[in-house]
């Protein structure tokens, strides 16, 4: 966007780990997307409605790679309790994360937006404070551009926002 090669972008960040934009860009909130820790239905924390990092400290984890939002949140969730997750596998594909959990190989932190149905063998437990803010970013001088407003409107409709 800074070079003019793009007119609009979708940005997401965790509410508790906000992104700072330069003054030349304006973000417009589209929706909030929660994330859940996904475990097998027979995993002990699945029996409760909430969980703590301490309950999951002995679990292996599948995560997105370093520098990605979900990896950042997973590390933050544990670091707040003086812990570090044991990440045994990385993948950028959340369907693969669910397959790893289903196979009993790991737990996963997976956003709700676009997540396939879990089925009866997996349980989603809300990750405390894991709210992903999804925004549309435009150049400050293009906020009133009717074409971009149309794009943003369609994005909102497609996301159910």
PDB file of C-alpha atoms in Angstrom:
ATOM      1  CA  UNK A   1       0.000   0.000   0.000  1.00  0.00           C
ATOM      2  CA  UNK A   2       2.810   2.401   0.757  1.00  0.00           C
ATOM      3  CA  UNK A   3       4.128   2.033  -2.799  1.00  0.00           C
ATOM      4  CA  UNK A   4       0.704   2.417  -4.399  1.00  0.00           C
ATOM      5  CA  UNK A   5       0.596  -1.162  -5.730  1.00  0.00           C
ATOM      6  CA  UNK A   6      -2.497  -1.931  -3.636  1.00  0.00           C
ATOM      7  CA  UNK A   7      -5.485   0.234  -2.774  1.00  0.00           C
ATOM      8  CA  UNK A   8      -6.997  -1.850   0.000  1.00  0.00           C
ATOM      9  CA  UNK A   9      -5.737  -4.525   2.369  1.00  0.00           C
ATOM     10  CA  UNK A  10      -7.206  -6.806   5.003  1.00  0.00           C
ATOM     11  CA  UNK A  11      -5.346  -6.578   8.292  1.00  0.00           C
ATOM     12  CA  UNK A  12      -5.834  -8.724  11.345  1.00  0.00           C
ATOM     13  CA  UNK A  13      -4.293  -8.587  14.785  1.00  0.00           C
ATOM     14  CA  UNK A  14      -5.081  -9.775  18.281  1.00  0.00           C
ATOM     15  CA  UNK A  15      -6.988  -7.201  20.296  1.00  0.00           C
ATOM     16  CA  UNK A  16      -4.409  -7.481  23.086  1.00  0.00           C
ATOM     17  CA  UNK A  17      -1.496  -7.173  20.624  1.00  0.00           C
ATOM     18  CA  UNK A  18      -2.523  -4.246  18.402  1.00  0.00           C
ATOM     19  CA  UNK A  19      -0.715  -3.129  15.274  1.00  0.00           C
ATOM     20  CA  UNK A  20       0.339   0.470  14.811  1.00  0.00           C
ATOM     21  CA  UNK A  21      -0.276   1.915  11.362  1.00  0.00           C
ATOM     22  CA  UNK A  22       1.496   4.898   9.841  1.00  0.00           C
ATOM     23  CA  UNK A  23      -0.528   8.125   9.688  1.00  0.00           C
ATOM     24  CA  UNK A  24      -0.926   7.667   5.945  1.00  0.00           C
ATOM     25  CA  UNK A  25      -3.170   4.611   6.452  1.00  0.00           C
ATOM     26  CA  UNK A  26      -6.625   4.273   7.989  1.00  0.00           C
ATOM     27  CA  UNK A  27      -8.087   1.035   9.362  1.00  0.00           C
ATOM     28  CA  UNK A  28     -11.826   0.375   9.355  1.00  0.00           C
ATOM     29  CA  UNK A  29     -13.058  -2.370  11.698  1.00  0.00           C
ATOM     30  CA  UNK A  30     -14.884  -5.181   9.891  1.00  0.00           C
ATOM     31  CA  UNK A  31     -15.393  -7.848  12.563  1.00  0.00           C
ATOM     32  CA  UNK A  32     -14.010  -9.605  15.608  1.00  0.00           C
ATOM     33  CA  UNK A  33     -13.049 -13.252  15.305  1.00  0.00           C
ATOM     34  CA  UNK A  34     -12.472 -15.411  18.350  1.00  0.00           C
ATOM     35  CA  UNK A  35     -10.011 -18.265  18.529  1.00  0.00           C
ATOM     36  CA  UNK A  36     -10.266 -21.540  20.362  1.00  0.00           C
ATOM     37  CA  UNK A  37      -7.894 -24.129  21.686  1.00  0.00           C
ATOM     38  CA  UNK A  38      -8.820 -27.337  19.882  1.00  0.00           C
ATOM     39  CA  UNK A  39      -8.296 -30.625  21.708  1.00  0.00           C
ATOM     40  CA  UNK A  40      -9.620 -34.141  21.307  1.00  0.00           C
ATOM     41  CA  UNK A  41     -12.889 -34.802  23.096  1.00  0.00           C
ATOM     42  CA  UNK A  42     -11.080 -37.308  25.343  1.00  0.00           C
ATOM     43  CA  UNK A  43      -8.399 -34.774  26.366  1.00  0.00           C
ATOM     44  CA  UNK A  44      -8.804 -33.930  30.095  1.00  0.00           C
ATOM     45  CA  UNK A  45      -9.175 -30.128  29.630  1.00  0.00           C
ATOM     46  CA  UNK A  46     -12.008 -30.815  27.173  1.00  0.00           C
ATOM     47  CA  UNK A  47     -14.138 -31.762  30.142  1.00  0.00           C
ATOM     48  CA  UNK A  48     -14.244 -28.163  31.415  1.00  0.00           C
ATOM     49  CA  UNK A  49     -15.663 -24.986  29.917  1.00  0.00           C
ATOM     50  CA  UNK A  50     -12.475 -22.979  30.392  1.00  0.00           C
ATOM     51  CA  UNK A  51      -8.816 -23.779  30.483  1.00  0.00           C
ATOM     52  CA  UNK A  52      -5.559 -22.322  31.603  1.00  0.00           C
ATOM     53  CA  UNK A  53      -2.105 -22.567  30.069  1.00  0.00           C
ATOM     54  CA  UNK A  54      -1.080 -24.607  33.113  1.00  0.00           C
ATOM     55  CA  UNK A  55      -3.641 -27.259  32.126  1.00  0.00           C
ATOM     56  CA  UNK A  56      -2.092 -27.436  28.665  1.00  0.00           C
ATOM     57  CA  UNK A  57       1.567 -27.055  29.595  1.00  0.00           C
ATOM     58  CA  UNK A  58       2.260 -30.764  29.089  1.00  0.00           C
ATOM     59  CA  UNK A  59       0.554 -30.838  25.671  1.00  0.00           C
ATOM     60  CA  UNK A  60       2.379 -30.875  22.370  1.00  0.00           C
ATOM     61  CA  UNK A  61       1.212 -28.123  19.997  1.00  0.00           C
ATOM     62  CA  UNK A  62       0.832 -27.646  16.276  1.00  0.00           C
ATOM     63  CA  UNK A  63       1.194 -23.971  15.373  1.00  0.00           C
ATOM     64  CA  UNK A  64       1.624 -21.631  12.493  1.00  0.00           C
ATOM     65  CA  UNK A  65       5.224 -20.530  11.961  1.00  0.00           C
ATOM     66  CA  UNK A  66       7.153 -17.894  13.864  1.00  0.00           C
ATOM     67  CA  UNK A  67       6.104 -14.359  13.017  1.00  0.00           C
ATOM     68  CA  UNK A  68       2.468 -15.283  12.342  1.00  0.00           C
ATOM     69  CA  UNK A  69      -0.462 -14.039  14.396  1.00  0.00           C
ATOM     70  CA  UNK A  70      -1.519 -17.412  15.821  1.00  0.00           C
ATOM     71  CA  UNK A  71       2.029 -18.319  16.791  1.00  0.00           C
ATOM     72  CA  UNK A  72       2.378 -14.905  18.423  1.00  0.00           C
ATOM     73  CA  UNK A  73      -0.824 -15.405  20.446  1.00  0.00           C
ATOM     74  CA  UNK A  74       0.084 -18.955  21.499  1.00  0.00           C
ATOM     75  CA  UNK A  75       3.467 -17.765  22.772  1.00  0.00           C
ATOM     76  CA  UNK A  76       1.836 -14.791  24.524  1.00  0.00           C
ATOM     77  CA  UNK A  77      -0.832 -16.964  26.148  1.00  0.00           C
ATOM     78  CA  UNK A  78       1.821 -19.143  27.777  1.00  0.00           C
ATOM     79  CA  UNK A  79       4.374 -16.384  28.469  1.00  0.00           C
ATOM     80  CA  UNK A  80       1.844 -14.570  30.655  1.00  0.00           C
ATOM     81  CA  UNK A  81       2.110 -17.546  33.027  1.00  0.00           C
ATOM     82  CA  UNK A  82       5.867 -18.051  32.845  1.00  0.00           C
ATOM     83  CA  UNK A  83       5.423 -21.026  30.522  1.00  0.00           C
ATOM     84  CA  UNK A  84       6.394 -21.885  26.968  1.00  0.00           C
ATOM     85  CA  UNK A  85       4.344 -24.168  24.696  1.00  0.00           C
ATOM     86  CA  UNK A  86       6.032 -27.259  23.313  1.00  0.00           C
ATOM     87  CA  UNK A  87       5.514 -26.786  19.563  1.00  0.00           C
ATOM     88  CA  UNK A  88       6.254 -30.037  17.774  1.00  0.00           C
ATOM     89  CA  UNK A  89       4.899 -29.186  14.334  1.00  0.00           C
ATOM     90  CA  UNK A  90       4.239 -26.070  12.264  1.00  0.00           C
ATOM     91  CA  UNK A  91       1.863 -25.578   9.361  1.00  0.00           C
ATOM     92  CA  UNK A  92       0.080 -22.603   7.853  1.00  0.00           C
ATOM     93  CA  UNK A  93      -2.961 -24.777   7.085  1.00  0.00           C
ATOM     94  CA  UNK A  94      -5.515 -24.894   9.909  1.00  0.00           C
ATOM     95  CA  UNK A  95      -7.131 -28.020   8.426  1.00  0.00           C
ATOM     96  CA  UNK A  96      -3.811 -29.770   9.025  1.00  0.00           C
ATOM     97  CA  UNK A  97      -3.863 -28.456  12.603  1.00  0.00           C
ATOM     98  CA  UNK A  98      -7.260 -30.099  13.090  1.00  0.00           C
ATOM     99  CA  UNK A  99      -5.955 -33.347  11.582  1.00  0.00           C
ATOM    100  CA  UNK A 100      -3.043 -33.354  14.034  1.00  0.00           C
ATOM    101  CA  UNK A 101      -5.416 -32.810  16.951  1.00  0.00           C
ATOM    102  CA  UNK A 102      -7.790 -35.502  15.672  1.00  0.00           C
ATOM    103  CA  UNK A 103      -4.846 -37.942  15.485  1.00  0.00           C
ATOM    104  CA  UNK A 104      -3.953 -37.175  19.104  1.00  0.00           C
ATOM    105  CA  UNK A 105      -0.604 -35.630  18.189  1.00  0.00           C
ATOM    106  CA  UNK A 106      -1.124 -32.079  19.427  1.00  0.00           C
ATOM    107  CA  UNK A 107      -3.424 -29.325  20.613  1.00  0.00           C
ATOM    108  CA  UNK A 108      -3.980 -26.285  18.390  1.00  0.00           C
ATOM    109  CA  UNK A 109      -5.051 -22.652  18.582  1.00  0.00           C
ATOM    110  CA  UNK A 110      -7.412 -22.067  15.642  1.00  0.00           C
ATOM    111  CA  UNK A 111      -9.423 -18.947  14.734  1.00  0.00           C
ATOM    112  CA  UNK A 112     -13.148 -19.484  14.193  1.00  0.00           C
ATOM    113  CA  UNK A 113     -13.439 -17.578  10.906  1.00  0.00           C
ATOM    114  CA  UNK A 114     -13.332 -20.078   8.067  1.00  0.00           C
ATOM    115  CA  UNK A 115     -12.714 -23.075  10.326  1.00  0.00           C
ATOM    116  CA  UNK A 116     -14.287 -26.282   9.094  1.00  0.00           C
ATOM    117  CA  UNK A 117     -16.759 -28.089  11.384  1.00  0.00           C
ATOM    118  CA  UNK A 118     -14.937 -29.975  14.117  1.00  0.00           C
ATOM    119  CA  UNK A 119     -17.084 -33.082  14.375  1.00  0.00           C
ATOM    120  CA  UNK A 120     -17.771 -35.035  17.573  1.00  0.00           C
ATOM    121  CA  UNK A 121     -14.150 -36.066  18.180  1.00  0.00           C
ATOM    122  CA  UNK A 122     -12.821 -32.527  18.702  1.00  0.00           C
ATOM    123  CA  UNK A 123     -13.705 -29.843  21.239  1.00  0.00           C
ATOM    124  CA  UNK A 124     -13.223 -26.091  20.937  1.00  0.00           C
ATOM    125  CA  UNK A 125     -12.467 -24.313  24.203  1.00  0.00           C
ATOM    126  CA  UNK A 126     -12.424 -20.513  23.991  1.00  0.00           C
ATOM    127  CA  UNK A 127      -8.909 -19.187  24.457  1.00  0.00           C
ATOM    128  CA  UNK A 128      -9.183 -16.421  27.066  1.00  0.00           C
ATOM    129  CA  UNK A 129      -8.743 -13.039  25.412  1.00  0.00           C
ATOM    130  CA  UNK A 130      -8.016 -14.468  21.970  1.00  0.00           C
ATOM    131  CA  UNK A 131     -10.000 -12.018  19.865  1.00  0.00           C
ATOM    132  CA  UNK A 132      -8.700 -11.298  16.394  1.00  0.00           C
ATOM    133  CA  UNK A 133      -9.658  -7.893  15.022  1.00  0.00           C
ATOM    134  CA  UNK A 134     -10.185  -7.914  11.242  1.00  0.00           C
ATOM    135  CA  UNK A 135      -9.978  -4.530   9.531  1.00  0.00           C
ATOM    136  CA  UNK A 136      -9.791  -3.062   6.058  1.00  0.00           C
ATOM    137  CA  UNK A 137      -6.929  -0.660   5.527  1.00  0.00           C
ATOM    138  CA  UNK A 138      -6.882   2.160   2.989  1.00  0.00           C
ATOM    139  CA  UNK A 139      -4.748   5.204   2.383  1.00  0.00           C
ATOM    140  CA  UNK A 140      -6.013   8.169   4.399  1.00  0.00           C
ATOM    141  CA  UNK A 141      -6.676  10.098   1.183  1.00  0.00           C
ATOM    142  CA  UNK A 142      -8.903   7.320  -0.194  1.00  0.00           C
ATOM    143  CA  UNK A 143     -11.334   6.874   2.688  1.00  0.00           C
ATOM    144  CA  UNK A 144     -14.187   8.439   0.679  1.00  0.00           C
ATOM    145  CA  UNK A 145     -13.391   6.639  -2.599  1.00  0.00           C
ATOM    146  CA  UNK A 146     -16.726   5.086  -3.761  1.00  0.00           C
ATOM    147  CA  UNK A 147     -15.042   2.170  -5.535  1.00  0.00           C
ATOM    148  CA  UNK A 148     -13.139   1.180  -2.409  1.00  0.00           C
ATOM    149  CA  UNK A 149     -16.282   1.646  -0.319  1.00  0.00           C
ATOM    150  CA  UNK A 150     -17.973  -0.874  -2.643  1.00  0.00           C
ATOM    151  CA  UNK A 151     -15.108  -3.346  -2.147  1.00  0.00           C
ATOM    152  CA  UNK A 152     -15.328  -2.938   1.639  1.00  0.00           C
ATOM    153  CA  UNK A 153     -19.109  -3.425   1.527  1.00  0.00           C
ATOM    154  CA  UNK A 154     -18.742  -6.713  -0.370  1.00  0.00           C
ATOM    155  CA  UNK A 155     -16.023  -7.864   1.998  1.00  0.00           C
ATOM    156  CA  UNK A 156     -18.331  -7.211   4.959  1.00  0.00           C
ATOM    157  CA  UNK A 157     -21.174  -9.149   3.292  1.00  0.00           C
ATOM    158  CA  UNK A 158     -18.958 -12.110   2.432  1.00  0.00           C
ATOM    159  CA  UNK A 159     -17.745 -12.294   6.035  1.00  0.00           C
ATOM    160  CA  UNK A 160     -21.237 -11.917   7.468  1.00  0.00           C
ATOM    161  CA  UNK A 161     -20.227  -8.728   9.258  1.00  0.00           C
TER     162      UNK A 161
END
